[in-house]
Amino acid sequence: MSISSRPLLLLRFKIKYPDNFFLLRGNHECASVTRVYGFYDECKRRCNVKVWRAFVDTFNALPVAAVVAGKIFCVHGGLSPDLVTMEQVRALARPCDVPDHGILNDLLWSDPSDTAADWEENERGVSYCFGRAVITEFLRRQDFDLICRAHMVVEDGYEFFHGRQLVTVFSAPNSCGEFDNSGAVMNVNEELLCSFEILKPLAENLATCMARIEAAFWSRRQQVEAMLNEALAVQAQKELELAEAAPPPLPEPGPAAAPEPQRVPPRKQRIVDQLDLSDDDDEDDDEAPSDRLHVDPESVLHGTPPRGSKLKHFPDAS
C-alpha cells in the first residue's frame, strides 16, 4: 500500500463508521515531517501539491488524545511535564501545526525511559523522556489504569512497561522495510480486558500467502483438467454418433487387368523370312539378274541396314 493510500483508507473508515472509529494525530501528521519521509513527494508525483495541502489541513484538525471508558489514556507519543489536567488537552486549539515545544509537541514526541528518574532529554532531539515515577503519578492524579501509546518499534508488536501501567502498540510489521518486527492490534472488551492480535512480519506472511496461492493454483488446475476431459468426452461421443449415422462406404475398385502383350515377331527372323534364305537360293545366285539387291547374311544377322537405306550405321555396335 502506498504512503498516501493509508490515510485515505483510514479516512474512509471514519466516514463509514463515524461513531465507533476514531483517529488520533501522530508525530508524522504535520507538514514538516511529511516532506521528509516521502508523503509530500508521492502526493506531488501522483496528484499535485494541492492534494498534499488538503491532507495537511486534515492532519492539523485531528485530535491528539483519547480516553477509553474513563480508564485508558491513548496518545501517540507520551506525557508532558506541562500536562496537569485533561482540560489542557481539550483546550488545545485546532486546526494547528505542531509547535517546537509545549504540550502538543510532547504528546506526539515523548518516550518512556528505564533510566530517567522523572524527565530527561530525548535522544530524538525533540521533547523529553519520562520515567516510571512520572507514569505512576500521572495515572494516580487522573484516575487512569493504563497509558496506551505507539511511536516506537517493538519486536512483538506490543510491549508493556512499568508493571503494565504503560503499553506500546506498534501495528506496522517490518517497519520501514528495515526491521523484522511483528505488528499488533490491541482489543479491549467491555470489562476493559486487553488482548492483542499479532501481525507477523513479511517472511511469515509471504510463506502463508504463497501456500494459499499454490493451493488455489492446484485447485484451479484440477477444475480445468476436469472441464477439458468432459469436453473431450463430448467430442468423442459426437464423432461416434456421426460415424454411426454415415452411409456405408462404397467398395473400392479392384486393380485394372493388365493388357495382353502384343506378339511381335523377332526382327531378325522376319528379315530372314522376307529374304527367304535357303539352299535353293544359293544355287540360283549365279543365274540371278545383276540388278538384284545383294544382302549379306552376316550383316543381316547383326542388324546392319542394307545398302541404300536411310538408317545410320554405327560400326562399333555389335
Short mmCIF file of C-alpha atoms in Angstrom, two decimals:
data_model
loop_
_atom_site.label_atom_id
_atom_site.label_comp_id
_atom_site.label_asym_id
_atom_site.label_seq_id
_atom_site.Cartn_x
_atom_site.Cartn_y
_atom_site.Cartn_z
CA MET A 1 0.00 0.00 0.00
CA SER A 2 1.37 3.42 -0.93
CA ILE A 3 2.02 6.14 1.64
CA SER A 4 -0.93 8.26 0.52
CA SER A 5 -3.32 5.28 0.39
CA ARG A 6 -3.07 4.58 4.13
CA PRO A 7 -4.58 7.85 5.41
CA LEU A 8 -7.20 7.65 2.66
CA LEU A 9 -8.24 4.19 3.87
CA LEU A 10 -8.43 5.38 7.48
CA LEU A 11 -10.47 8.42 6.50
CA ARG A 12 -12.90 6.20 4.60
CA PHE A 13 -13.37 4.08 7.72
CA LYS A 14 -14.04 7.24 9.70
CA ILE A 15 -16.67 8.33 7.18
CA LYS A 16 -18.31 4.90 7.15
CA TYR A 17 -18.19 4.36 10.94
CA PRO A 18 -18.25 7.87 12.44
CA ASP A 19 -19.49 6.78 15.86
CA ASN A 20 -17.03 3.97 16.62
CA PHE A 21 -13.92 4.71 14.54
CA PHE A 22 -11.55 7.35 15.91
CA LEU A 23 -8.28 8.72 14.58
CA LEU A 24 -5.54 10.33 16.68
CA ARG A 25 -2.78 12.51 15.39
CA GLY A 26 0.79 11.24 15.36
CA ASN A 27 4.13 12.97 15.06
CA HIS A 28 4.21 12.30 11.29
CA GLU A 29 0.93 14.10 10.71
CA CYS A 30 2.44 17.54 10.20
CA ALA A 31 3.75 19.48 7.22
CA SER A 32 7.47 19.33 8.09
CA VAL A 33 7.66 15.54 8.69
CA THR A 34 5.62 14.63 5.61
CA ARG A 35 8.21 16.41 3.50
CA VAL A 36 11.00 14.22 4.92
CA TYR A 37 9.52 10.72 4.68
CA GLY A 38 8.11 10.79 1.15
CA PHE A 39 4.46 11.69 1.65
CA TYR A 40 4.82 15.11 0.05
CA ASP A 41 6.76 13.70 -2.90
CA GLU A 42 4.17 10.99 -3.56
CA CYS A 43 1.27 13.42 -3.45
CA LYS A 44 3.08 15.75 -5.83
CA ARG A 45 4.03 12.93 -8.21
CA ARG A 46 0.67 11.19 -8.30
CA CYS A 47 -1.60 14.24 -7.98
CA ASN A 48 -0.43 17.75 -7.14
CA VAL A 49 0.63 19.94 -4.23
CA LYS A 50 -2.98 20.91 -3.52
CA VAL A 51 -3.74 17.31 -2.52
CA TRP A 52 -0.84 17.35 -0.05
CA ARG A 53 -2.10 20.63 1.43
CA ALA A 54 -5.57 19.13 1.83
CA PHE A 55 -4.05 16.23 3.77
CA VAL A 56 -2.06 18.61 5.98
CA ASP A 57 -5.20 20.63 6.73
CA THR A 58 -6.89 17.38 7.78
CA PHE A 59 -3.92 16.39 9.95
CA ASN A 60 -3.97 19.77 11.68
CA ALA A 61 -7.58 19.17 12.72
CA LEU A 62 -7.11 15.68 14.19
CA PRO A 63 -7.42 15.13 17.96
CA VAL A 64 -4.23 14.19 19.80
CA ALA A 65 -5.54 12.07 22.68
CA ALA A 66 -8.50 9.93 23.72
CA VAL A 67 -9.78 8.22 26.85
CA VAL A 68 -11.40 4.74 26.69
CA ALA A 69 -14.08 4.08 29.32
CA GLY A 70 -12.52 6.72 31.57
CA LYS A 71 -9.59 4.40 32.39
CA ILE A 72 -7.25 4.05 29.38
CA PHE A 73 -5.40 7.14 28.18
CA CYS A 74 -4.49 6.86 24.48
CA VAL A 75 -1.89 9.06 22.82
CA HIS A 76 0.70 8.69 20.09
CA GLY A 77 3.86 9.71 21.97
CA GLY A 78 3.60 10.09 25.73
CA LEU A 79 3.30 12.56 28.58
CA SER A 80 4.33 16.17 29.04
CA PRO A 81 5.83 17.94 32.04
CA ASP A 82 3.29 20.72 31.44
CA LEU A 83 0.29 18.39 31.45
CA VAL A 84 -1.67 18.57 34.71
CA THR A 85 -5.32 18.02 33.79
CA MET A 86 -7.23 16.72 30.76
CA GLU A 87 -8.75 20.16 30.34
CA GLN A 88 -5.41 21.31 28.96
CA VAL A 89 -5.69 18.71 26.18
CA ARG A 90 -9.28 19.70 25.41
CA ALA A 91 -8.22 23.34 25.29
CA LEU A 92 -5.67 22.80 22.51
CA ALA A 93 -6.69 24.90 19.52
CA ARG A 94 -7.44 23.08 16.31
CA PRO A 95 -6.55 23.19 13.49
CA CYS A 96 -2.94 23.90 14.34
CA ASP A 97 0.55 22.90 13.27
CA VAL A 98 2.86 21.08 15.67
CA PRO A 99 4.98 23.59 17.62
CA ASP A 100 8.62 23.06 18.60
CA HIS A 101 7.74 22.66 22.29
CA GLY A 102 4.75 22.56 24.61
CA ILE A 103 2.02 20.07 25.48
CA LEU A 104 1.06 19.27 21.88
CA ASN A 105 4.67 18.60 20.92
CA ASP A 106 5.25 16.37 23.97
CA LEU A 107 2.08 14.33 23.45
CA LEU A 108 3.30 13.46 19.93
CA TRP A 109 7.06 13.04 20.53
CA SER A 110 7.92 11.99 24.12
CA ASP A 111 9.03 8.45 25.10
CA PRO A 112 9.18 6.36 28.30
CA SER A 113 12.63 5.53 29.63
CA ASP A 114 14.05 2.98 32.08
CA THR A 115 16.91 5.27 33.03
CA ALA A 116 15.03 8.52 33.60
CA ALA A 117 14.16 9.37 37.21
CA ASP A 118 11.49 11.80 36.06
CA TRP A 119 12.25 13.88 32.94
CA GLU A 120 15.32 13.92 30.73
CA GLU A 121 16.31 14.94 27.22
CA ASN A 122 15.09 12.75 24.41
CA GLU A 123 17.60 11.13 22.04
CA ARG A 124 15.32 12.12 19.14
CA GLY A 125 16.30 15.74 19.77
CA VAL A 126 12.63 16.63 20.32
CA SER A 127 10.59 16.68 23.56
CA TYR A 128 11.51 14.56 26.62
CA CYS A 129 11.80 11.06 28.04
CA PHE A 130 9.81 10.30 31.22
CA GLY A 131 10.47 7.72 33.90
CA ARG A 132 8.42 5.28 35.97
CA ALA A 133 7.61 7.77 38.72
CA VAL A 134 6.06 10.14 36.17
CA ILE A 135 3.80 7.36 34.86
CA THR A 136 2.63 6.35 38.34
CA GLU A 137 1.89 9.92 39.35
CA PHE A 138 0.01 10.68 36.15
CA LEU A 139 -2.23 7.60 36.49
CA ARG A 140 -2.95 8.37 40.14
CA ARG A 141 -3.76 12.02 39.50
CA GLN A 142 -6.02 11.33 36.51
CA ASP A 143 -7.51 8.11 37.92
CA PHE A 144 -6.42 6.07 34.89
CA ASP A 145 -5.37 2.43 34.82
CA LEU A 146 -3.28 2.32 31.64
CA ILE A 147 -1.44 4.51 29.15
CA CYS A 148 -1.61 3.18 25.58
CA ARG A 149 0.82 4.73 23.13
CA ALA A 150 2.73 3.97 19.90
CA HIS A 151 5.71 5.85 18.42
CA MET A 152 8.31 3.10 18.99
CA VAL A 153 9.16 -0.09 17.08
CA VAL A 154 8.83 -3.10 19.39
CA GLU A 155 9.74 -6.66 18.43
CA ASP A 156 6.46 -8.43 19.19
CA GLY A 157 4.18 -5.59 18.08
CA TYR A 158 3.36 -4.65 21.68
CA GLU A 159 5.38 -4.24 24.85
CA PHE A 160 4.39 -3.45 28.43
CA PHE A 161 6.36 -1.03 30.61
CA HIS A 162 6.49 -0.40 34.36
CA GLY A 163 4.30 -3.19 35.66
CA ARG A 164 1.76 -3.00 32.83
CA GLN A 165 0.97 0.62 33.56
CA LEU A 166 2.01 1.59 30.04
CA VAL A 167 1.87 -0.39 26.80
CA THR A 168 3.45 0.42 23.47
CA VAL A 169 1.46 -0.85 20.47
CA PHE A 170 3.13 -0.73 17.07
CA SER A 171 0.85 -2.01 14.31
CA ALA A 172 3.22 -1.96 11.30
CA PRO A 173 5.17 -5.21 10.76
CA ASN A 174 8.56 -4.91 9.03
CA SER A 175 8.76 -1.24 9.93
CA CYS A 176 10.14 0.80 7.01
CA GLY A 177 11.31 -2.46 5.44
CA GLU A 178 14.32 -2.39 7.78
CA PHE A 179 13.11 -4.43 10.79
CA ASP A 180 11.68 -7.91 11.23
CA ASN A 181 9.26 -6.79 13.94
CA SER A 182 5.70 -8.02 14.24
CA GLY A 183 2.76 -5.68 14.32
CA ALA A 184 -0.07 -5.76 16.85
CA VAL A 185 -3.61 -4.54 17.41
CA MET A 186 -4.97 -4.19 20.94
CA ASN A 187 -8.57 -5.19 21.65
CA VAL A 188 -10.43 -4.01 24.75
CA ASN A 189 -13.61 -5.80 25.79
CA GLU A 190 -16.50 -4.47 27.88
CA GLU A 191 -14.72 -5.44 31.08
CA LEU A 192 -11.62 -3.50 29.98
CA LEU A 193 -9.58 -6.66 29.50
CA CYS A 194 -6.92 -6.16 26.84
CA SER A 195 -5.93 -8.73 24.22
CA PHE A 196 -3.65 -8.49 21.23
CA GLU A 197 -3.78 -9.66 17.64
CA ILE A 198 -0.30 -10.21 16.21
CA LEU A 199 0.57 -9.33 12.61
CA LYS A 200 3.54 -11.49 11.66
CA PRO A 201 6.45 -9.99 9.72
CA LEU A 202 6.69 -10.27 5.97
CA ALA A 203 8.66 -13.54 5.83
CA GLU A 204 5.90 -15.49 7.54
CA ASN A 205 3.15 -13.59 5.76
CA LEU A 206 4.85 -14.33 2.44
CA ALA A 207 5.05 -18.06 3.19
CA THR A 208 1.37 -18.14 4.13
CA CYS A 209 0.46 -16.15 1.05
CA MET A 210 2.47 -18.43 -1.24
CA ALA A 211 0.87 -21.53 0.30
CA ARG A 212 -2.56 -20.06 -0.32
CA ILE A 213 -1.66 -19.18 -3.91
CA GLU A 214 -0.27 -22.66 -4.53
CA ALA A 215 -3.40 -24.32 -3.14
CA ALA A 216 -5.57 -22.11 -5.31
CA PHE A 217 -3.44 -22.92 -8.36
CA TRP A 218 -3.75 -26.70 -7.95
CA SER A 219 -7.46 -26.43 -7.25
CA ARG A 220 -7.94 -24.37 -10.39
CA ARG A 221 -5.80 -26.79 -12.39
CA GLN A 222 -7.95 -29.74 -11.32
CA GLN A 223 -11.05 -27.84 -12.37
CA VAL A 224 -9.56 -27.06 -15.78
CA GLU A 225 -8.49 -30.67 -16.30
CA ALA A 226 -11.99 -31.90 -15.41
CA MET A 227 -13.53 -29.43 -17.87
CA LEU A 228 -11.07 -30.49 -20.58
CA ASN A 229 -11.77 -34.19 -20.04
CA GLU A 230 -15.50 -33.54 -20.19
CA ALA A 231 -15.13 -31.60 -23.44
CA LEU A 232 -13.02 -34.40 -24.96
CA ALA A 233 -15.63 -36.99 -23.94
CA VAL A 234 -18.42 -34.95 -25.55
CA GLN A 235 -16.38 -34.54 -28.73
CA ALA A 236 -15.67 -38.28 -28.88
CA GLN A 237 -19.38 -39.06 -28.42
CA LYS A 238 -20.31 -36.71 -31.26
CA GLU A 239 -17.74 -38.30 -33.57
CA LEU A 240 -19.10 -41.76 -32.71
CA GLU A 241 -22.70 -40.70 -33.45
CA LEU A 242 -21.65 -39.16 -36.77
CA ALA A 243 -19.80 -42.34 -37.70
CA GLU A 244 -22.85 -44.48 -36.95
CA ALA A 245 -25.19 -42.20 -38.93
CA ALA A 246 -22.97 -42.03 -42.04
CA PRO A 247 -23.79 -44.43 -45.03
CA PRO A 248 -21.50 -47.42 -45.52
CA PRO A 249 -18.53 -46.65 -47.75
CA LEU A 250 -18.57 -47.87 -51.38
CA PRO A 251 -16.25 -50.79 -52.18
CA GLU A 252 -13.00 -49.73 -53.68
CA PRO A 253 -12.47 -50.79 -57.31
CA GLY A 254 -10.05 -53.64 -57.82
CA PRO A 255 -6.81 -53.32 -59.76
CA ALA A 256 -7.25 -52.96 -63.54
CA ALA A 257 -6.37 -56.01 -65.63
CA ALA A 258 -3.07 -55.68 -67.37
CA PRO A 259 -3.36 -55.62 -71.22
CA GLU A 260 -2.16 -58.69 -73.00
CA PRO A 261 1.23 -58.13 -74.59
CA GLN A 262 1.24 -57.88 -78.40
CA ARG A 263 3.22 -60.61 -80.06
CA VAL A 264 5.79 -59.10 -82.38
CA PRO A 265 7.97 -61.48 -84.39
CA PRO A 266 11.69 -61.02 -83.95
CA ARG A 267 13.16 -58.57 -86.38
CA LYS A 268 15.90 -60.90 -87.50
CA GLN A 269 13.55 -63.75 -88.17
CA ARG A 270 11.23 -61.50 -90.17
CA ILE A 271 14.06 -60.24 -92.33
CA VAL A 272 15.27 -63.72 -92.91
CA ASP A 273 11.75 -64.82 -93.82
CA GLN A 274 11.34 -61.93 -96.18
CA LEU A 275 14.62 -62.69 -97.88
CA ASP A 276 13.75 -66.39 -97.89
CA LEU A 277 17.35 -67.50 -97.49
CA SER A 278 17.50 -71.14 -98.44
CA ASP A 279 19.71 -73.61 -100.16
CA ASP A 280 17.79 -73.20 -103.41
CA ASP A 281 18.52 -69.52 -103.48
CA ASP A 282 22.25 -70.20 -103.06
CA GLU A 283 22.19 -72.36 -106.15
CA ASP A 284 20.43 -69.72 -108.21
CA ASP A 285 22.77 -66.85 -107.19
CA ASP A 286 24.83 -67.17 -110.29
CA GLU A 287 21.76 -67.04 -112.53
CA ALA A 288 20.17 -64.07 -110.75
CA PRO A 289 19.99 -60.80 -112.69
CA SER A 290 22.69 -58.25 -111.92
CA ASP A 291 20.26 -55.59 -110.74
CA ARG A 292 19.04 -57.64 -107.74
CA LEU A 293 19.73 -56.17 -104.31
CA HIS A 294 22.55 -58.09 -102.68
CA VAL A 295 22.16 -58.70 -98.91
CA ASP A 296 24.97 -60.02 -96.80
CA PRO A 297 23.54 -62.67 -94.43
CA GLU A 298 26.07 -61.85 -91.75
CA SER A 299 25.17 -58.17 -91.80
CA VAL A 300 21.51 -59.04 -91.56
CA LEU A 301 22.08 -61.19 -88.51
CA HIS A 302 23.96 -58.31 -86.86
CA GLY A 303 21.17 -55.80 -87.65
CA THR A 304 23.14 -53.72 -90.22
CA PRO A 305 20.73 -51.86 -92.53
CA PRO A 306 21.02 -52.79 -96.21
CA ARG A 307 22.75 -50.59 -98.71
CA GLY A 308 20.61 -47.74 -99.86
CA SER A 309 18.76 -47.50 -96.50
CA LYS A 310 18.34 -44.12 -94.80
CA LEU A 311 19.29 -45.56 -91.34
CA LYS A 312 22.65 -44.54 -90.00
CA HIS A 313 25.27 -47.18 -89.46
CA PHE A 314 27.30 -47.40 -86.24
CA PRO A 315 30.20 -49.78 -87.00
CA ASP A 316 31.09 -50.21 -83.34
CA ALA A 317 27.67 -51.60 -82.40
CA SER A 318 27.62 -55.36 -82.05
#
